[in-house]
Short mmCIF file of C-alpha atoms and ligand atoms in Angstrom, two decimals:
data_model
loop_
_atom_site.label_atom_id
_atom_site.label_comp_id
_atom_site.label_asym_id
_atom_site.label_seq_id
_atom_site.Cartn_x
_atom_site.Cartn_y
_atom_site.Cartn_z
CA MET A 1 0.09 0.29 0.12
CA MET A 2 2.99 2.79 1.17
CA ARG A 3 4.83 1.63 -2.04
CA VAL A 4 1.41 2.05 -3.73
CA SER A 5 0.63 5.92 -2.64
CA THR A 6 4.14 6.89 -2.79
CA LEU A 7 4.09 5.71 -6.26
CA ALA A 8 1.41 7.68 -6.34
CA LEU A 9 2.22 10.70 -4.49
CA VAL A 10 5.57 10.91 -7.50
CA VAL A 11 3.38 10.69 -10.28
CA LEU A 12 0.82 13.69 -8.78
CA THR A 13 3.86 16.17 -7.69
CA ILE A 14 5.50 14.86 -11.69
CA PHE A 15 1.98 16.14 -13.18
CA VAL A 16 1.79 19.67 -10.83
CA LEU A 17 4.99 20.88 -11.47
CA ALA A 18 5.06 19.62 -15.33
CA ARG A 19 0.99 21.85 -15.60
CA GLY A 20 1.52 23.86 -12.99
CA SER A 21 6.00 25.88 -12.38
CA GLU A 22 7.18 28.21 -14.82
CA ILE A 23 9.44 26.63 -16.59
CA ARG A 24 12.59 28.63 -17.00
CA TYR A 25 15.39 28.37 -19.73
CA ASP A 26 18.25 30.09 -18.31
CA GLY A 27 21.23 29.94 -19.71
CA TYR A 28 19.78 27.32 -22.80
CA LYS A 29 20.81 27.63 -26.51
CA VAL A 30 19.16 27.69 -29.54
CA VAL A 31 21.86 25.92 -31.57
CA ARG A 32 22.17 25.28 -35.84
CA VAL A 33 23.39 22.70 -37.60
CA VAL A 34 23.95 22.04 -41.22
CA PRO A 35 23.75 18.66 -42.95
CA GLN A 36 26.27 17.69 -44.93
CA LYS A 37 25.29 14.77 -46.19
CA TYR A 38 22.42 11.57 -45.93
CA GLU A 39 24.22 10.45 -42.74
CA HIS A 40 23.72 13.28 -41.09
CA LEU A 41 20.23 13.65 -41.86
CA LEU A 42 19.59 10.56 -40.90
CA ALA A 43 21.39 11.06 -37.33
CA LEU A 44 19.76 14.24 -36.55
CA LYS A 45 16.18 12.28 -37.13
CA ALA A 46 17.43 9.77 -35.12
CA LEU A 47 18.34 12.88 -32.27
CA GLN A 48 14.89 14.27 -33.12
CA GLY A 49 12.63 10.72 -33.07
CA GLN A 50 14.13 11.29 -29.06
CA THR A 51 12.56 14.98 -28.38
CA GLY A 52 10.33 15.13 -25.10
CA HIS A 53 12.98 12.48 -23.93
CA ASP A 54 16.07 13.94 -24.33
CA LYS A 55 15.20 17.81 -23.67
CA VAL A 56 16.22 18.57 -27.57
CA ASP A 57 13.74 21.04 -29.22
CA PHE A 58 13.73 20.64 -32.09
CA TRP A 59 12.47 24.38 -34.08
CA LEU A 60 13.39 24.15 -37.41
CA ALA A 61 13.07 19.37 -37.86
CA PRO A 62 15.38 19.01 -40.23
CA ARG A 63 14.21 18.64 -43.82
CA GLN A 64 17.60 17.54 -46.45
CA VAL A 65 21.30 17.60 -46.84
CA GLY A 66 22.28 21.59 -46.72
CA VAL A 67 18.93 22.72 -45.09
CA PRO A 68 19.84 24.23 -41.88
CA VAL A 69 18.81 22.57 -38.21
CA ASP A 70 17.77 24.26 -35.18
CA MET A 71 17.65 23.08 -31.59
CA SER A 72 17.09 23.60 -28.01
CA MET A 73 19.07 22.73 -25.18
CA SER A 74 19.93 22.93 -22.24
CA PRO A 75 24.20 24.23 -21.81
CA GLU A 76 24.70 20.22 -20.24
CA VAL A 77 22.75 19.11 -22.95
CA PHE A 78 24.60 21.05 -25.04
CA GLN A 79 27.96 20.13 -23.81
CA ARG A 80 27.39 16.27 -24.78
CA LEU A 81 26.21 16.55 -28.20
CA TYR A 82 28.70 19.10 -29.36
CA ALA A 83 31.13 16.21 -29.16
CA SER A 84 28.44 13.81 -30.61
CA PHE A 85 28.06 16.66 -33.88
CA SER A 86 31.32 16.71 -33.43
CA LEU A 87 32.29 13.35 -34.08
CA TRP A 88 29.49 12.81 -37.56
CA GLY A 89 32.12 16.08 -38.23
CA ILE A 90 29.02 18.64 -38.04
CA PHE A 91 29.81 22.13 -36.42
CA PRO A 92 26.80 23.55 -34.47
CA THR A 93 26.33 27.88 -34.88
CA VAL A 94 25.27 28.59 -31.85
CA ILE A 95 22.39 31.55 -32.44
CA ILE A 96 20.43 31.65 -29.54
CA ASP A 97 22.85 32.37 -26.88
CA ASP A 98 20.22 32.49 -23.61
CA VAL A 99 16.92 31.85 -24.34
CA GLN A 100 15.53 33.18 -21.36
CA LYS A 101 16.55 36.25 -22.10
CA LEU A 102 14.58 36.61 -25.21
CA ILE A 103 11.30 35.28 -23.30
CA ASP A 104 11.93 37.86 -20.90
CA ALA A 105 12.52 40.91 -23.47
CA GLN A 106 9.08 39.31 -25.27
CA LYS A 107 6.80 40.57 -22.28
CA HIS A 108 5.30 43.79 -21.86
CA VAL A 109 5.29 45.18 -19.05
CA ASN A 110 2.29 47.33 -17.36
CA TYR A 111 0.12 47.04 -19.42
CA ASP A 112 -2.55 48.91 -19.37
CA VAL A 113 -5.71 47.55 -19.96
CA GLU A 114 -7.46 50.90 -20.14
CA ALA A 115 -5.70 52.30 -22.61
CA ASP A 116 -6.27 51.34 -26.42
CA PHE A 117 -4.78 48.41 -27.73
CA ASP A 118 -0.59 48.73 -28.23
CA TYR A 119 -0.49 46.83 -31.66
CA SER A 120 2.61 46.90 -30.58
CA GLN A 121 3.31 43.77 -28.19
CA TYR A 122 2.15 40.50 -27.66
CA HIS A 123 -0.97 40.64 -25.57
CA THR A 124 -2.16 38.23 -22.91
CA LEU A 125 -5.37 35.55 -24.04
CA SER A 126 -7.26 38.01 -21.87
CA GLU A 127 -5.97 41.38 -22.96
CA ILE A 128 -7.05 39.29 -26.56
CA GLU A 129 -10.53 39.14 -25.57
CA ALA A 130 -10.89 42.22 -24.36
CA TRP A 131 -9.63 43.71 -27.69
CA MET A 132 -12.15 41.33 -29.67
CA LYS A 133 -15.03 42.23 -27.52
CA ASN A 134 -14.00 45.92 -27.40
CA ILE A 135 -13.35 46.29 -31.35
CA THR A 136 -16.59 44.04 -32.11
CA ASP A 137 -18.86 46.57 -29.43
CA THR A 138 -16.48 49.64 -31.61
CA TYR A 139 -17.78 48.59 -34.86
CA THR A 140 -21.37 46.70 -34.67
CA ASP A 141 -22.09 47.41 -37.88
CA LYS A 142 -18.97 45.47 -39.59
CA ALA A 143 -17.85 43.44 -37.47
CA SER A 144 -19.25 40.92 -34.74
CA LEU A 145 -17.88 37.51 -32.29
CA PHE A 146 -18.35 34.31 -33.10
CA GLU A 147 -18.00 31.44 -30.57
CA ILE A 148 -16.60 28.30 -31.54
CA THR A 149 -16.61 25.98 -28.73
CA LYS A 150 -15.13 25.77 -24.65
CA SER A 151 -11.98 24.23 -25.26
CA TYR A 152 -10.59 21.02 -23.28
CA GLU A 153 -9.38 23.45 -19.53
CA ALA A 154 -13.12 25.26 -20.54
CA ARG A 155 -11.81 28.16 -21.71
CA THR A 156 -13.71 29.87 -24.58
CA ILE A 157 -12.65 30.21 -28.25
CA ASN A 158 -14.10 33.06 -29.95
CA GLY A 159 -14.01 34.50 -33.59
CA ILE A 160 -14.41 37.58 -35.36
CA LYS A 161 -16.81 37.27 -38.36
CA ILE A 162 -16.38 41.06 -40.67
CA SER A 163 -18.59 41.11 -42.79
CA THR A 164 -19.60 44.50 -44.53
CA SER A 165 -20.92 43.46 -48.04
CA THR A 166 -24.08 43.98 -49.08
CA SER A 167 -24.48 42.18 -52.03
CA PRO A 168 -26.79 38.66 -51.58
CA ASP A 169 -25.49 35.57 -49.63
CA PRO A 170 -24.18 32.82 -50.10
CA ARG A 171 -20.77 35.84 -50.86
CA PRO A 172 -17.85 34.82 -50.95
CA ALA A 173 -15.65 33.77 -47.74
CA PHE A 174 -12.37 33.70 -46.41
CA TRP A 175 -10.82 32.11 -43.27
CA MET A 176 -7.38 33.43 -41.53
CA GLU A 177 -6.39 32.09 -37.99
CA GLY A 178 -3.45 32.65 -35.99
CA GLY A 179 -1.90 30.57 -32.63
CA ILE A 180 -2.88 27.30 -33.58
CA HIS A 181 0.45 26.25 -32.26
CA SER A 182 0.70 28.18 -28.94
CA ARG A 183 4.65 29.32 -28.98
CA GLU A 184 4.01 31.12 -31.85
CA TRP A 185 3.25 35.13 -30.93
CA ILE A 186 3.70 36.64 -33.98
CA SER A 187 0.76 35.06 -35.43
CA PRO A 188 -1.67 35.53 -33.35
CA ALA A 189 0.10 39.42 -33.14
CA THR A 190 -0.17 39.50 -36.87
CA VAL A 191 -3.49 38.07 -37.11
CA ILE A 192 -5.01 41.37 -35.00
CA TYR A 193 -2.97 43.77 -36.48
CA MET A 194 -4.53 42.94 -39.97
CA THR A 195 -7.75 42.50 -38.27
CA GLY A 196 -7.00 45.84 -36.82
CA GLN A 197 -6.35 47.32 -39.86
CA MET A 198 -9.42 45.84 -41.58
CA LEU A 199 -11.76 47.65 -39.36
CA ASP A 200 -9.96 51.06 -38.35
CA ASN A 201 -8.61 51.98 -41.50
CA TYR A 202 -11.37 50.20 -43.23
CA GLU A 203 -12.47 53.17 -45.77
CA ALA A 204 -8.85 52.67 -47.06
CA LEU A 205 -8.73 49.15 -47.62
CA LYS A 206 -12.51 48.84 -48.00
CA ASP A 207 -12.28 46.79 -51.80
CA PHE A 208 -10.52 44.64 -49.86
CA VAL A 209 -12.89 44.51 -46.54
CA ASP A 210 -15.67 44.15 -49.03
CA SER A 211 -14.52 41.69 -50.70
CA TYR A 212 -15.20 38.43 -48.78
CA ASP A 213 -16.81 37.87 -45.55
CA TRP A 214 -13.85 37.80 -43.18
CA TYR A 215 -14.21 34.45 -40.50
CA ILE A 216 -11.00 35.60 -37.90
CA LEU A 217 -9.68 33.33 -35.33
CA PRO A 218 -6.74 35.26 -33.44
CA VAL A 219 -5.93 32.79 -30.97
CA PHE A 220 -7.17 28.70 -32.26
CA ASN A 221 -4.77 27.37 -28.92
CA VAL A 222 -6.38 29.09 -26.61
CA ASP A 223 -5.30 26.69 -23.69
CA GLY A 224 -1.52 26.02 -25.02
CA TYR A 225 -1.73 29.85 -25.68
CA VAL A 226 -2.46 30.90 -21.83
CA ARG A 227 0.10 28.45 -20.93
CA THR A 228 3.46 29.97 -22.99
CA TRP A 229 2.36 33.16 -21.31
CA ASN A 230 2.19 30.92 -17.39
CA GLY A 231 4.46 27.95 -17.17
CA ASP A 232 5.84 27.30 -20.09
CA ARG A 233 7.32 29.75 -22.53
CA MET A 234 7.53 27.25 -25.04
CA TRP A 235 4.56 25.23 -25.15
CA ARG A 236 3.22 23.90 -28.51
CA LYS A 237 0.20 22.09 -28.31
CA THR A 238 -3.53 21.58 -26.81
CA MET A 239 -3.28 20.67 -22.95
CA SER A 240 -5.15 17.20 -23.02
CA VAL A 241 -4.33 14.23 -21.12
CA HIS A 242 -3.01 11.12 -22.24
CA GLY A 243 -0.98 9.38 -20.24
CA ILE A 244 2.55 10.96 -18.90
CA CYS A 245 2.57 13.68 -21.07
CA THR A 246 0.33 16.35 -21.70
CA GLY A 247 -1.04 17.99 -25.91
CA VAL A 248 -1.93 16.81 -28.97
CA ASP A 249 -0.40 18.33 -31.83
CA PRO A 250 -3.17 20.18 -32.98
CA ASN A 251 -1.76 20.06 -36.96
CA ARG A 252 -1.16 16.81 -36.45
CA ASN A 253 -5.14 15.81 -35.73
CA TRP A 254 -7.13 16.61 -38.83
CA ASP A 255 -8.81 14.37 -40.13
CA PHE A 256 -6.97 13.55 -44.10
CA HIS A 257 -4.32 10.84 -43.73
CA TRP A 258 -4.29 11.89 -39.91
CA ASN A 259 -1.25 10.31 -38.98
CA GLU A 260 0.76 8.63 -41.68
CA SER A 261 3.72 10.22 -41.49
CA GLY A 262 5.05 13.09 -40.40
CA ALA A 263 3.62 13.14 -37.43
CA SER A 264 4.17 10.66 -33.52
CA SER A 265 2.19 8.18 -32.47
CA ASP A 266 3.68 9.01 -29.01
CA PRO A 267 2.64 11.22 -26.91
CA CYS A 268 5.27 12.65 -25.78
CA SER A 269 6.35 14.19 -28.78
CA ASN A 270 5.67 17.64 -30.23
CA THR A 271 4.01 16.28 -32.79
CA TYR A 272 1.94 13.73 -31.64
CA ALA A 273 -0.92 13.31 -33.55
CA GLY A 274 -3.36 12.38 -31.02
CA PRO A 275 -5.64 9.15 -29.87
CA SER A 276 -7.32 9.70 -33.04
CA ALA A 277 -8.16 12.15 -35.94
CA PHE A 278 -9.94 15.14 -34.84
CA SER A 279 -9.26 13.87 -31.08
CA GLU A 280 -9.02 18.06 -30.01
CA ILE A 281 -12.11 19.85 -29.31
CA GLU A 282 -10.91 22.24 -30.57
CA VAL A 283 -9.51 20.74 -33.86
CA LYS A 284 -12.76 19.90 -34.01
CA GLU A 285 -14.99 22.57 -33.59
CA VAL A 286 -12.96 24.74 -35.75
CA ALA A 287 -13.47 22.10 -38.56
CA ASN A 288 -17.04 21.78 -37.92
CA LYS A 289 -17.05 25.76 -37.62
CA ILE A 290 -15.63 25.77 -41.25
CA ALA A 291 -17.87 23.29 -43.11
CA SER A 292 -20.75 24.77 -41.68
CA ILE A 293 -19.31 28.44 -44.13
CA ALA A 294 -21.08 28.19 -47.31
CA ASN A 295 -18.38 29.69 -49.86
CA LEU A 296 -15.69 29.52 -48.61
CA LYS A 297 -12.91 30.38 -51.52
CA GLY A 298 -9.29 30.69 -49.07
CA PHE A 299 -8.16 29.67 -45.91
CA ILE A 300 -5.10 30.58 -44.05
CA ASP A 301 -3.44 29.08 -41.01
CA PHE A 302 -0.87 31.66 -39.95
CA HIS A 303 2.65 30.12 -37.89
CA SER A 304 6.07 30.83 -37.19
CA PHE A 305 9.03 30.44 -38.75
CA TYR A 306 11.27 30.75 -42.00
CA GLN A 307 8.88 32.47 -43.99
CA TYR A 308 7.27 30.09 -46.52
CA TRP A 309 4.10 30.01 -48.39
CA MET A 310 2.92 27.15 -48.35
CA SER A 311 0.12 25.67 -49.54
CA PRO A 312 -0.71 21.73 -50.30
CA TRP A 313 -0.26 18.68 -49.58
CA GLY A 314 1.52 18.68 -47.14
CA TYR A 315 0.83 14.64 -46.31
CA THR A 316 2.81 13.52 -49.79
CA THR A 317 5.68 14.93 -52.17
CA GLU A 318 2.82 14.68 -54.72
CA LEU A 319 1.38 18.12 -56.15
CA PRO A 320 -2.32 18.48 -55.74
CA LYS A 321 -4.13 19.03 -59.37
CA ASP A 322 -4.65 22.97 -58.63
CA PHE A 323 -0.97 23.72 -57.58
CA LYS A 324 -0.22 25.24 -60.37
CA ASP A 325 -2.84 27.71 -59.63
CA LEU A 326 -2.21 27.44 -55.38
CA ASP A 327 1.79 28.28 -55.93
CA GLU A 328 0.63 30.85 -58.23
CA GLY A 329 -0.93 32.38 -55.39
CA GLY A 330 1.63 32.34 -52.77
CA LYS A 331 4.07 34.19 -55.38
CA THR A 332 1.30 36.44 -56.09
CA ALA A 333 1.51 36.71 -51.81
CA CYS A 334 5.55 37.37 -51.83
CA ASP A 335 6.22 39.21 -54.21
CA ALA A 336 3.47 41.72 -52.24
CA LEU A 337 4.77 41.20 -48.53
CA GLU A 338 8.34 41.77 -50.15
CA ALA A 339 7.64 45.19 -51.41
CA VAL A 340 6.90 46.54 -47.86
CA HIS A 341 9.68 45.93 -46.29
CA GLY A 342 12.01 43.58 -48.67
CA THR A 343 11.22 40.35 -46.59
CA LYS A 344 11.69 36.81 -48.86
CA PHE A 345 9.30 34.92 -48.91
CA GLU A 346 9.49 31.23 -50.74
CA HIS A 347 6.65 29.61 -51.70
CA GLY A 348 5.40 25.86 -52.86
CA SER A 349 3.64 22.80 -51.39
CA ILE A 350 4.41 21.78 -47.40
CA ALA A 351 6.54 18.67 -48.23
CA ASN A 352 7.90 19.76 -50.84
CA ILE A 353 8.80 23.16 -49.15
CA ILE A 354 9.74 22.22 -45.46
CA TYR A 355 8.88 17.62 -44.47
CA VAL A 356 5.68 15.95 -45.55
CA ALA A 357 3.80 16.59 -42.28
CA SER A 358 -0.30 14.29 -41.99
CA GLY A 359 -3.28 15.79 -40.55
CA SER A 360 -2.50 19.54 -40.76
CA SER A 361 -5.29 22.64 -41.48
CA ALA A 362 -4.40 22.72 -44.85
CA ASP A 363 -4.81 19.44 -46.06
CA TRP A 364 -7.98 19.44 -44.63
CA THR A 365 -9.40 21.71 -46.34
CA TYR A 366 -8.08 21.00 -49.26
CA GLY A 367 -8.33 17.57 -49.04
CA LYS A 368 -11.94 17.67 -47.82
CA GLN A 369 -13.51 21.20 -47.80
CA ASP A 370 -12.73 21.84 -51.11
CA ILE A 371 -11.64 24.92 -50.45
CA LYS A 372 -9.79 25.41 -53.11
CA TYR A 373 -6.65 28.70 -52.20
CA SER A 374 -5.33 26.26 -48.81
CA TYR A 375 -2.61 27.78 -47.66
CA GLY A 376 -0.10 27.13 -44.63
CA VAL A 377 2.56 30.29 -43.92
CA GLU A 378 5.60 30.22 -41.75
CA LEU A 379 5.59 33.96 -40.49
CA ARG A 380 9.00 35.69 -39.48
CA ASP A 381 11.88 34.75 -39.62
CA THR A 382 14.39 33.33 -40.47
CA GLY A 383 15.65 31.93 -36.64
CA GLU A 384 17.57 35.01 -36.34
CA HIS A 385 15.23 35.11 -32.72
CA GLY A 386 12.28 31.98 -34.32
CA TYR A 387 9.25 31.64 -31.40
CA LEU A 388 10.74 34.37 -29.79
CA LEU A 389 10.74 37.24 -32.33
CA PRO A 390 10.98 40.71 -30.94
CA ALA A 391 7.60 43.17 -29.98
CA ASP A 392 9.34 45.50 -32.46
CA GLN A 393 8.85 43.21 -35.42
CA ILE A 394 5.06 42.68 -34.53
CA ILE A 395 3.83 45.28 -36.71
CA PRO A 396 6.54 45.50 -39.57
CA SER A 397 4.97 41.87 -40.18
CA GLY A 398 1.76 42.68 -40.00
CA GLU A 399 1.65 45.22 -42.27
CA GLU A 400 3.90 42.70 -45.05
CA THR A 401 1.19 40.01 -43.92
CA LEU A 402 -1.75 42.56 -44.85
CA GLN A 403 -0.25 43.26 -48.49
CA ALA A 404 -0.01 39.40 -49.40
CA VAL A 405 -3.29 38.88 -48.37
CA ILE A 406 -4.95 41.67 -50.16
CA ALA A 407 -2.44 40.31 -52.92
CA LEU A 408 -4.39 36.74 -53.05
CA ALA A 409 -8.03 37.52 -51.86
CA LYS A 410 -7.84 39.35 -55.44
CA PHE A 411 -5.98 36.93 -56.80
CA ILE A 412 -8.66 34.48 -56.01
CA THR A 413 -11.58 36.32 -56.90
CA ASN A 414 -9.87 36.58 -60.68
CA ASN A 415 -9.09 32.74 -59.81
CA PRO A 416 -11.71 31.30 -58.96
ZN1 LIG B 501 3.25 26.16 -35.99
#
């Protein structure tokens, strides 16, 4: 009996520590290696297979020979791995010397909730919720809140619908979402900036805003997002519990070629596909909402980082039948984006441009919902700060991404 209750206590303690305490990254490094040959790539993939157990967090997963791989790790793990890397003949570069310093620099201090919403800062979920309520109350003739569901931890997931057109139903509609991976803070911040512009700056953007009904979900993975503010800045997954590990990768959980490849069956992995397709209430209900909207013409799921404008497929390197149009739309978006601040994005299919990943959002919206123009977009940067992009890049990211969406929306209208 004693044994059992001691064990139970230990398990409970680990559980509470894992979920409740603040995890710090003092001295953690982000290290870049560039695999020079196929053997290097295999060695890195083997290391990735141990992620979650070995405390190496892959910020950029191994893809191809010659393409950088970024990994975050403690100084101790770095020392240990440096020796292995040297044996393999790969020499790591330290990109970020102290992860915690960048984490601390990202958070605003003494945010004044009474003041106007500050688009140049990252915000907590409650600040974002207050902004959503406020902006839809301000523009009741154009915007409204829609509720999707309650999350695993019982938070409400809300979106904003912007509808200004007076033309009859069914109008063409467009879906944009941010924050499916909670640690990718630039994603919600960019979506929030664009939404603010569409309403505050409506007169200047009228043709664009009027051309679709917009369904905008700024923070998809609300539970994970709260955890990144309040527990573990590097949290990526949902918060559902699976044995001793927590969380499913919500961008591997969609019911289309689910868990075939480029996803993990290990609940401790950062790319855990879940016990079944749509096991996550958040993913299932967002999918239901998308399926309920008639006439969706565009879908964009915003992520970070590495500056890619990607289209299906993710589950295979084969290209879908609409690829020519999809990629032309991607190129149009990238060109418009680059014209703003000179930021270069690449375009292509998910599996060809990053890696094979099955069960992702854009594959499902394209493959199951026939939304021809479905994209996954990786926002700034290319690794200098990675997930920890400084707040002074929020507005530049918002400005350039908005121009990309404007150009893409027009392209879609002209190339149905
Ligand atoms: Zn992501």
